[in-house]
Amino acid sequence: CKNNIRRDSSAVEDMNAAISFNPTERYFYLDRGTYFWNLQKYELALKDFDKAIELYNKFTEAIEWRAKMLAIINDKKNKDTGK
């Protein structure tokens, strides 16, 4: 739905501002990653989940989202190569 895309795009912009203000807040990366996921920007989402985990390596929620992203990315690669 276009409203969801617009809302998520706006949320990404808000999270960009929050990250520029406080780049060590792991929840900002988690939140932006979920918005990227909603926008189907999986590689960007994965980078944000990685960053959240880098900031706190026991961040269970980010680890779970990262696992989802890797599964989606691998599935997409397998479909693209016909596997």
XYZ file of C-alpha atoms in Angstrom:
83
model
C 0.000 0.000 0.000
C 1.355 3.421 -0.928
C 0.514 4.891 2.490
C 2.665 2.273 4.218
C 5.566 2.915 1.845
C 5.314 6.652 2.427
C 5.101 6.156 6.199
C 8.081 3.788 6.244
C 10.132 6.083 4.009
C 9.385 8.975 6.331
C 10.301 6.819 9.318
C 13.655 5.980 7.698
C 14.335 9.704 7.396
C 13.440 10.180 11.059
C 15.744 7.334 12.077
C 18.558 8.809 9.949
C 18.216 12.022 11.957
C 18.149 10.117 15.242
C 21.257 8.135 14.272
C 23.119 11.288 13.311
C 22.264 12.676 16.751
C 23.176 9.487 18.649
C 25.056 6.954 16.476
C 25.608 4.508 19.341
C 21.926 3.841 20.114
C 21.342 0.268 18.954
C 17.546 0.590 18.908
C 17.749 3.262 16.212
C 19.480 0.780 13.894
C 16.990 -1.936 14.765
C 14.051 0.348 14.032
C 15.508 1.649 10.773
C 16.291 -1.913 9.755
C 12.668 -2.941 10.229
C 11.524 0.010 8.130
C 13.991 -1.010 5.404
C 12.575 -4.542 5.651
C 9.057 -3.171 5.104
C 10.366 -1.326 2.035
C 11.989 -4.580 0.793
C 15.447 -3.028 1.009
C 16.869 -6.174 2.508
C 20.580 -5.434 2.130
C 20.153 -2.096 3.926
C 18.101 -3.791 6.635
C 20.810 -6.402 7.093
C 23.468 -3.704 7.502
C 21.422 -1.999 10.194
C 20.825 -5.254 12.071
C 24.557 -5.971 11.846
C 25.301 -2.523 13.273
C 22.834 -3.003 16.130
C 24.519 -6.318 16.977
C 27.953 -4.709 16.725
C 26.844 -2.153 19.312
C 25.508 -4.871 21.623
C 26.356 -8.445 20.702
C 23.598 -9.944 22.895
C 20.832 -7.933 21.229
C 18.440 -10.831 20.714
C 15.831 -8.928 18.723
C 18.425 -7.698 16.210
C 19.897 -11.203 15.959
C 16.445 -12.607 15.149
C 15.784 -9.935 12.503
C 19.234 -10.567 11.013
C 18.418 -14.268 10.699
C 15.163 -13.411 8.882
C 17.053 -11.130 6.502
C 19.686 -13.744 5.714
C 16.962 -16.300 4.972
C 15.149 -13.900 2.637
C 18.348 -12.824 0.873
C 19.503 -16.436 0.430
C 16.080 -17.497 -0.838
C 16.084 -14.633 -3.335
C 19.577 -15.552 -4.544
C 18.543 -19.190 -4.967
C 15.458 -18.163 -6.987
C 17.573 -15.859 -9.150
C 20.043 -18.670 -9.912
C 17.340 -21.306 -10.382
C 18.316 -23.417 -7.377
